[in-house]
């Protein structure tokens, strides 16, 4: 049956492809790639379409996330749902407040008390209403517009020439020409506290717009605002580094009216798309730093003053790049990825390789859907100096250790939400903005309750029978794979609630088949046998032999497992 369905779908696809290619005036590989991307997006969470009012639930505390060197503890603030459907947003700091810019241009501040306030700062005009009107008129009313991708992109606080303020980047629609650019606008804020500020759109000054103004076309679903890039970094001298994306043009569909016989858009030095651009905040003077970028979603300056950027590849090939003056990073001529359909990127110079242009410092295959980048200082001794990237598809943070222009290691830190932006606040905390409309604050955490319980249990044993050292060695053997706090199921199931539970039935995802099928309960007797010889209790288990066979040590290990399942109470107390 499945084969018949697949054959029918393939036949229908083959029949309809020429029709849609002709109808929407696009190359056939573009149509096929659109279909591939649509299939790739199946299962992603829906975009909220209705507001939930101007109030949201109160702060959530007690969040905990595992990482190497330090656990992370978190607090979350729920921000009201948007009025206009869409995704995006960005964070910056203003004194003790975190400043949040939403995709529709609302600006919130969140204080140390975790209370949010919607400011009365009106963003610069982005032309959305004009764009909406244009989508209802021929020929654009025949396009499949994705209005939720038209967004305000990034916000940064700055101090330059003795003045402070905000800069905002966004996609801007130009009604008179039916075209769009990426724009940056500046707002000086000299005295009034930002949370009390009230401004109009006219008080912003446009300091930069990309060139040329790109036409609204069908194969880009009108305006592919989610491919705008548009993230910014600001240095101490008042210079913005704009990571300008190429709005999904790929260099292959650029009409002759824009570039004539010029190179692909990201490679064309006469355009501002697919580039990293340095822009002076006070004057707007701009120069290209690098080219050959696709959809750069994060850019930051590290503690040594070096510039780093992360960008989306298509299918595979998400990258971290060390940005150098006049560097060419290859898109769309080289990429560690393919079209979403699985087909090669047309005319690529080296399929699956990067032999001609500057290679990324690291590429992620499969894609992790990287969405932001910051550098870390004054957070934790083991983290300071590192880069930290946020992801969508991976629902995680990626901590990146660098050395000069190379990557030493990366650490994946599971958060469990699609993260739109990452930022380190002035107080050292790490702030995350998620697609669940949550603002999460992360701080280093001490040992969790499970570890504290084990330490207390071992201390008690030292005064009882002198077996603490051997038990500690046994527990350390267990902890080479297992974590002892609730819910932290990573390389192995958490030991926090194993005692008294059904075998193979916790939230851990990678139990062996025999363990999943076993319906017994973990009793004391069964745990002692299993710790001593796992395979004798459950054949073909993934659990290796422990080498723990001393009866007294086995007893104490299971005492600890029992205590972890009983709110960390020491047996007998």
XYZ file of C-alpha atoms in Angstrom:
573
model
C 0.000 0.000 0.000
C 2.768 2.450 0.946
C 4.530 1.755 -2.352
C 1.325 2.516 -4.302
C 0.803 5.772 -2.400
C 4.408 6.790 -2.976
C 4.157 5.937 -6.682
C 0.952 7.959 -6.997
C 2.464 10.955 -5.212
C 5.546 10.835 -7.405
C 3.413 10.676 -10.551
C 1.284 13.622 -9.429
C 4.421 15.590 -8.547
C 5.906 14.930 -11.961
C 2.652 15.919 -13.687
C 2.197 19.187 -11.761
C 5.815 20.406 -11.727
C 5.788 21.848 -15.296
C 2.453 23.583 -14.566
C 3.716 25.382 -11.459
C 7.069 26.188 -13.078
C 5.217 27.951 -15.887
C 2.637 29.575 -13.615
C 5.174 31.116 -11.213
C 7.967 31.796 -13.718
C 10.653 29.952 -11.792
C 13.362 27.443 -12.719
C 12.266 23.857 -12.139
C 14.981 23.260 -9.502
C 13.636 26.206 -7.513
C 10.144 24.673 -7.471
C 11.557 21.287 -6.464
C 13.652 22.932 -3.736
C 10.571 24.763 -2.414
C 8.772 21.428 -2.149
C 11.756 19.897 -0.379
C 11.873 22.736 2.114
C 8.117 22.482 2.730
C 8.495 18.789 3.552
C 11.448 19.599 5.801
C 9.281 22.012 7.779
C 6.533 19.490 8.476
C 6.226 18.940 12.215
C 7.557 22.329 13.285
C 5.407 24.123 15.863
C 2.648 26.315 14.408
C 2.959 30.075 14.474
C 0.507 31.674 16.903
C -2.232 33.434 14.976
C -4.186 35.101 17.779
C -3.004 37.353 20.585
C -3.522 36.243 24.151
C -3.904 39.762 25.453
C -1.431 42.023 27.167
C -0.847 39.817 30.199
C 1.079 36.597 30.585
C 1.737 34.116 33.417
C 4.223 35.109 36.113
C 7.893 34.118 36.156
C 8.953 30.473 36.345
C 11.918 29.568 38.538
C 13.841 26.381 39.289
C 14.759 25.482 35.713
C 17.878 23.364 35.377
C 19.989 22.346 32.383
C 23.004 20.046 32.200
C 26.353 21.001 30.722
C 29.992 20.082 31.159
C 31.897 21.980 33.903
C 28.780 23.601 35.362
C 25.084 22.915 35.456
C 22.845 25.842 34.550
C 19.922 27.131 36.564
C 17.258 29.223 34.956
C 14.316 31.552 35.384
C 11.768 32.269 32.671
C 9.516 35.226 31.911
C 6.477 34.699 29.679
C 5.937 37.569 27.224
C 2.437 38.103 25.726
C 1.696 36.581 22.333
C 2.116 38.910 19.345
C -0.751 40.643 17.601
C 0.638 39.703 14.177
C 1.679 36.114 13.502
C 5.385 35.627 13.028
C 8.689 34.551 14.490
C 11.880 36.392 15.304
C 13.109 38.859 17.860
C 16.308 40.079 19.476
C 17.820 41.088 22.818
C 20.140 43.787 24.095
C 20.957 45.346 27.483
C 20.221 48.837 28.808
C 21.652 49.213 32.290
C 20.045 46.603 34.533
C 17.227 45.926 32.053
C 17.059 43.411 29.243
C 15.504 44.942 26.131
C 13.453 42.695 23.854
C 12.488 43.588 20.273
C 9.736 41.372 18.829
C 9.278 40.581 15.152
C 6.435 43.109 14.919
C 8.481 45.911 16.486
C 7.236 45.936 20.071
C 9.958 46.800 22.588
C 9.756 45.303 26.086
C 12.041 45.781 29.061
C 12.517 43.131 31.747
C 14.087 44.068 35.064
C 16.006 42.091 37.657
C 12.672 41.347 39.355
C 11.619 39.409 36.218
C 8.713 41.775 35.604
C 8.212 42.890 32.002
C 6.956 46.213 30.686
C 5.854 47.085 27.164
C 7.506 50.417 26.385
C 5.986 53.281 24.428
C 8.891 53.326 21.984
C 7.416 53.207 18.485
C 9.783 51.483 16.042
C 10.867 53.012 12.719
C 8.418 52.538 9.851
C 9.062 49.335 7.946
C 6.326 49.658 5.309
C 4.468 46.521 6.351
C 1.015 47.992 5.728
C 2.111 49.085 2.247
C 3.429 45.591 1.584
C 0.187 44.049 2.821
C -1.754 46.298 0.416
C 0.564 45.344 -2.462
C -0.071 41.644 -1.875
C -3.745 42.238 -2.712
C -3.068 43.836 -6.110
C -2.036 42.173 -9.398
C 0.378 40.661 -10.100
C 1.429 40.158 -6.480
C -1.946 38.842 -5.350
C -1.097 35.655 -7.205
C 2.037 34.988 -5.142
C 2.179 32.801 -2.052
C 3.347 35.479 0.402
C 4.598 34.493 3.846
C 3.797 37.690 5.705
C 4.975 36.259 9.021
C 8.548 36.400 7.692
C 8.435 40.192 7.285
C 10.046 41.339 10.497
C 12.091 43.645 12.630
C 15.341 41.745 12.980
C 17.817 43.001 15.581
C 18.332 45.649 18.253
C 21.559 46.878 19.847
C 22.356 49.467 22.484
C 25.310 51.709 21.687
C 27.479 54.493 23.085
C 29.206 56.698 20.523
C 30.697 60.198 20.584
C 29.398 60.716 24.111
C 25.799 59.781 23.235
C 23.780 56.658 23.920
C 20.964 55.077 22.016
C 19.511 52.120 20.138
C 19.924 50.865 16.590
C 17.370 48.567 14.968
C 17.708 46.515 11.776
C 14.663 45.435 9.788
C 13.274 44.582 6.378
C 11.840 47.727 4.776
C 9.260 47.774 1.975
C 9.328 50.653 -0.508
C 5.815 51.187 -1.852
C 6.741 53.512 -4.697
C 8.979 50.914 -6.362
C 7.400 47.710 -4.966
C 10.774 46.557 -3.652
C 12.553 45.996 -0.339
C 15.850 46.494 1.457
C 17.452 45.834 4.829
C 17.528 49.072 6.816
C 19.166 50.275 10.029
C 17.716 53.146 12.039
C 19.191 55.000 15.024
C 17.497 56.502 18.073
C 19.510 58.696 20.445
C 18.443 58.415 24.107
C 20.186 61.050 26.187
C 18.419 61.364 29.525
C 15.010 59.701 29.960
C 15.134 56.118 31.341
C 14.425 53.758 28.468
C 11.535 52.052 30.249
C 9.800 55.450 30.602
C 10.608 56.691 27.100
C 7.822 57.544 24.657
C 8.792 58.090 21.011
C 7.236 58.251 17.570
C 8.473 56.547 14.419
C 9.671 59.935 13.139
C 12.268 60.216 15.895
C 14.341 57.430 14.362
C 16.989 58.337 11.793
C 17.701 55.972 8.889
C 21.484 55.533 8.732
C 21.825 52.687 6.232
C 19.889 50.773 3.585
C 21.103 47.915 1.435
C 21.370 48.356 -2.306
C 19.876 47.602 -4.754
C 16.207 47.553 -3.752
C 15.092 43.979 -4.472
C 11.842 43.300 -6.376
C 8.970 41.261 -4.931
C 8.951 37.972 -6.851
C 6.924 34.788 -6.729
C 9.700 32.233 -6.252
C 10.768 33.962 -3.024
C 7.208 33.814 -1.668
C 7.078 37.584 -2.046
C 9.740 38.652 0.430
C 11.810 35.919 2.078
C 12.350 37.962 5.231
C 13.476 34.923 7.212
C 16.537 34.877 4.937
C 17.431 38.535 5.510
C 20.210 37.851 8.003
C 20.264 41.314 9.528
C 21.977 40.589 12.849
C 24.368 43.239 14.183
C 27.423 43.572 16.411
C 28.555 46.966 17.728
C 32.139 47.716 18.733
C 33.470 50.238 21.258
C 34.216 52.783 18.525
C 30.610 53.114 17.384
C 30.824 50.832 14.353
C 28.019 48.408 13.484
C 28.883 45.158 11.766
C 25.795 44.158 9.802
C 25.454 40.538 8.677
C 23.398 41.103 5.524
C 21.628 38.054 4.104
C 20.550 37.586 0.492
C 16.814 36.978 0.994
C 16.942 33.543 -0.624
C 17.966 34.841 -4.036
C 20.869 32.412 -4.101
C 22.397 34.433 -6.901
C 20.589 32.227 -9.396
C 17.341 34.077 -9.894
C 18.502 37.693 -9.822
C 16.703 39.453 -12.686
C 18.739 41.253 -15.348
C 17.207 44.533 -14.191
C 19.168 44.182 -10.961
C 22.613 42.849 -11.872
C 22.615 42.332 -15.661
C 25.436 39.838 -16.255
C 26.983 40.312 -12.814
C 28.006 37.438 -10.516
C 25.547 35.838 -8.064
C 24.118 38.350 -5.611
C 26.283 37.284 -2.649
C 29.384 37.383 -4.829
C 28.568 40.665 -6.567
C 30.670 43.367 -4.921
C 28.302 46.075 -6.216
C 25.433 44.796 -4.032
C 25.038 44.789 -0.242
C 23.519 41.296 0.031
C 25.381 38.249 1.298
C 27.942 40.551 2.891
C 29.295 41.603 6.280
C 29.242 45.401 6.250
C 30.876 47.890 8.648
C 28.696 50.983 9.237
C 29.535 54.048 11.336
C 26.646 54.800 13.686
C 27.091 58.575 13.615
C 27.658 59.089 9.875
C 26.247 55.983 8.172
C 29.483 55.570 6.189
C 29.743 51.912 5.137
C 32.210 49.453 3.649
C 32.106 45.758 2.816
C 34.172 43.509 5.078
C 33.416 40.113 3.501
C 31.145 38.440 0.934
C 29.837 35.025 -0.089
C 27.377 34.664 2.816
C 23.873 33.181 2.630
C 21.709 33.821 5.715
C 23.889 35.045 8.574
C 21.856 34.767 11.788
C 24.428 35.789 14.365
C 27.526 37.971 14.556
C 29.704 38.915 17.536
C 33.063 40.370 18.523
C 35.156 38.209 20.847
C 37.342 39.343 23.753
C 40.304 39.759 21.361
C 38.339 41.970 18.971
C 37.929 39.271 16.323
C 34.676 39.047 14.362
C 32.718 35.771 14.168
C 29.445 34.963 12.387
C 27.093 31.996 12.116
C 24.880 31.346 9.119
C 22.307 28.927 7.791
C 23.310 26.627 5.001
C 20.448 25.155 2.990
C 20.173 21.436 3.807
C 23.295 20.907 5.891
C 26.185 23.318 5.901
C 25.310 25.610 8.823
C 28.547 27.463 9.498
C 30.634 29.371 12.002
C 32.946 31.746 10.147
C 35.955 33.718 11.303
C 35.428 36.993 9.462
C 38.449 38.608 7.823
C 38.713 41.728 5.669
C 38.030 40.923 2.001
C 37.249 37.293 2.862
C 35.062 35.378 0.401
C 33.106 32.545 2.053
C 31.858 30.942 -1.131
C 28.052 31.059 -1.260
C 26.467 30.020 -3.583
C 29.500 28.527 -5.325
C 30.643 26.367 -2.398
C 28.730 25.029 0.589
C 28.810 21.969 2.859
C 25.173 21.245 2.054
C 22.558 20.659 -0.647
C 19.209 22.062 -1.705
C 16.312 21.086 0.571
C 15.263 18.609 -2.098
C 18.586 16.810 -1.629
C 19.806 17.904 -5.062
C 23.201 19.643 -5.357
C 23.269 23.419 -5.300
C 23.377 24.329 -9.024
C 26.841 24.990 -10.456
C 28.616 24.325 -7.187
C 32.363 24.163 -7.730
C 33.049 21.275 -5.334
C 30.135 19.161 -4.165
C 30.434 18.494 -0.440
C 33.782 20.248 -0.274
C 35.175 23.753 0.204
C 38.290 23.886 -1.956
C 38.255 27.342 -3.554
C 36.915 29.873 -1.067
C 37.558 30.464 2.619
C 36.366 27.498 4.646
C 34.195 27.867 7.745
C 35.831 27.397 11.128
C 33.271 24.619 11.583
C 30.191 23.406 9.707
C 27.315 21.420 11.187
C 25.843 18.459 9.323
C 22.984 17.866 9.716
C 21.953 21.473 10.148
C 21.293 22.704 13.661
C 19.414 25.806 12.402
C 21.712 28.268 14.140
C 19.874 31.459 15.152
C 22.180 33.705 17.183
C 25.705 34.182 18.485
C 27.299 35.931 21.456
C 30.607 35.843 23.304
C 30.853 34.961 26.986
C 32.831 36.712 29.729
C 32.501 36.867 33.531
C 30.091 33.928 33.594
C 32.102 30.894 34.693
C 35.832 30.213 34.637
C 35.361 27.262 32.281
C 33.201 29.311 29.861
C 34.785 32.756 29.804
C 36.158 33.666 26.386
C 33.969 31.150 24.550
C 31.317 31.774 21.913
C 27.731 30.678 22.473
C 25.328 29.980 19.605
C 21.584 29.420 19.801
C 19.649 27.033 17.568
C 16.135 26.404 16.331
C 16.012 22.836 15.027
C 18.504 21.619 17.603
C 16.619 23.307 20.479
C 19.952 23.782 22.169
C 22.858 26.072 22.851
C 26.263 25.364 21.351
C 29.268 26.442 23.400
C 32.271 26.953 21.134
C 35.889 27.079 22.281
C 38.116 28.881 19.779
C 41.848 29.369 19.417
C 42.794 32.108 16.982
C 40.699 31.343 13.863
C 40.001 27.680 14.623
C 37.492 25.756 16.736
C 38.894 23.557 19.518
C 35.598 21.959 20.598
C 31.855 22.442 20.705
C 29.437 21.451 23.463
C 25.725 20.884 22.805
C 23.523 22.027 25.715
C 19.922 20.878 25.436
C 17.312 23.528 26.306
C 14.219 21.897 24.787
C 12.851 24.985 23.038
C 13.486 26.617 19.671
C 15.753 29.541 20.571
C 15.573 32.701 18.464
C 18.332 34.742 20.091
C 21.075 34.524 22.716
C 22.642 37.455 24.575
C 24.814 37.932 27.655
C 23.320 40.547 29.978
C 25.342 43.185 31.842
C 25.010 41.212 35.100
C 26.645 38.156 33.509
C 23.503 36.079 33.058
C 22.795 34.534 29.658
C 19.428 35.511 28.185
C 17.531 33.394 25.629
C 14.491 34.407 23.574
C 12.438 31.378 22.482
C 9.635 30.700 20.028
C 7.409 29.950 23.012
C 7.580 33.679 23.799
C 9.744 32.987 26.825
C 12.720 34.997 27.989
C 14.990 32.594 29.885
C 17.840 33.748 32.132
C 20.677 31.283 32.788
C 23.283 31.338 35.557
C 25.934 28.834 36.670
C 24.524 26.374 39.179
C 26.149 24.499 41.968
C 25.744 20.778 42.446
C 22.175 19.565 42.096
C 20.202 17.898 44.888
C 21.222 14.426 43.715
C 24.933 15.201 43.976
C 24.471 16.916 47.331
C 22.602 13.886 48.629
C 25.412 11.537 47.545
C 28.019 13.749 49.235
C 25.983 13.689 52.465
C 25.526 9.910 52.234
C 29.253 9.346 51.730
C 30.104 11.632 54.648
C 27.755 9.622 56.894
C 29.323 6.354 55.757
C 32.810 7.534 56.691
C 31.713 7.623 60.303
C 29.995 4.224 60.138
C 31.969 1.426 58.497
C 34.900 2.914 56.581
C 33.617 1.750 53.190
C 33.048 5.260 51.847
C 36.128 5.295 49.594
C 35.155 2.100 47.750
C 31.539 3.245 47.452
C 32.681 6.599 46.099
C 34.753 4.830 43.427
C 31.720 2.722 42.520
C 29.453 5.797 42.280
C 32.045 7.603 40.153
C 31.995 4.596 37.825
C 28.219 4.959 37.506
C 28.506 8.693 36.911
C 30.793 8.215 33.932
C 27.521 7.791 32.023
C 24.646 8.597 34.391
C 23.501 11.869 35.933
C 21.849 11.782 39.337
C 19.424 14.700 39.095
C 15.806 14.350 37.982
C 15.100 14.577 34.268
C 18.693 14.716 33.057
C 18.646 11.790 30.642
C 21.531 12.265 28.240
C 24.022 9.489 27.515
C 22.195 7.235 29.965
C 19.024 7.410 32.092
C 19.043 9.611 35.161
C 19.516 7.595 38.352
C 17.256 9.937 40.329
C 14.071 7.846 40.116
C 15.283 4.398 39.009
C 14.555 2.548 42.277
C 10.942 1.355 42.357
C 10.275 2.205 38.706
C 9.519 -0.159 35.836
C 12.578 -1.326 33.929
C 13.246 0.684 30.756
C 10.280 3.021 31.257
C 11.855 6.383 32.186
C 12.148 9.327 29.764
C 15.522 8.106 28.468
C 15.198 7.517 24.714
C 17.860 4.887 23.969
C 17.118 1.826 26.059
C 18.060 -1.520 24.552
C 15.224 -3.536 23.063
C 15.312 -6.147 25.855
C 15.175 -3.461 28.520
C 12.189 -1.733 26.856
C 10.315 -5.042 26.756
C 11.010 -5.905 30.398
C 8.051 -5.166 32.700
C 9.691 -5.935 36.045
C 10.137 -3.400 38.823
C 13.557 -2.285 40.035
C 13.597 -3.779 43.551
C 16.598 -3.804 45.876
C 17.362 -7.418 45.075
C 17.117 -6.893 41.315
C 19.259 -3.737 41.398
C 21.989 -5.491 43.383
C 22.082 -8.285 40.805
C 22.041 -5.810 37.899
C 24.808 -3.570 39.245
C 26.958 -6.635 39.880
C 26.311 -8.203 36.437
C 24.010 -6.283 34.041
C 23.953 -8.881 31.254
C 22.900 -11.685 33.629
C 19.714 -9.769 34.476
C 18.958 -8.301 31.032
C 20.778 -10.003 28.118
C 22.164 -7.671 25.425
C 21.687 -4.609 27.596
C 23.640 -1.471 26.663
C 24.940 -1.325 30.233
C 28.609 -2.406 30.397
C 30.005 -4.575 33.165
C 30.744 -2.461 36.246
C 33.383 -4.489 38.066
C 31.479 -3.871 41.323
C 31.168 -7.162 43.205
C 31.824 -6.393 46.881
C 28.552 -7.186 48.755
C 28.913 -4.219 51.149
C 29.646 -1.789 48.286
C 26.687 -3.151 46.310
C 24.444 -2.650 49.345
C 25.540 0.971 49.774
C 25.184 1.752 46.046
C 21.589 0.512 46.081
C 20.969 2.411 49.352
C 21.977 5.541 47.428
C 19.685 4.659 44.501
C 16.841 4.147 46.959
C 17.536 7.492 48.567
C 17.633 9.273 45.195
C 14.149 7.934 44.508
C 12.881 8.972 47.954
C 13.469 12.736 47.819
C 17.142 12.166 48.677
C 16.495 10.783 52.161
C 19.216 8.646 53.696
C 17.794 5.137 54.387
C 17.085 4.556 58.063
C 16.488 8.219 58.846
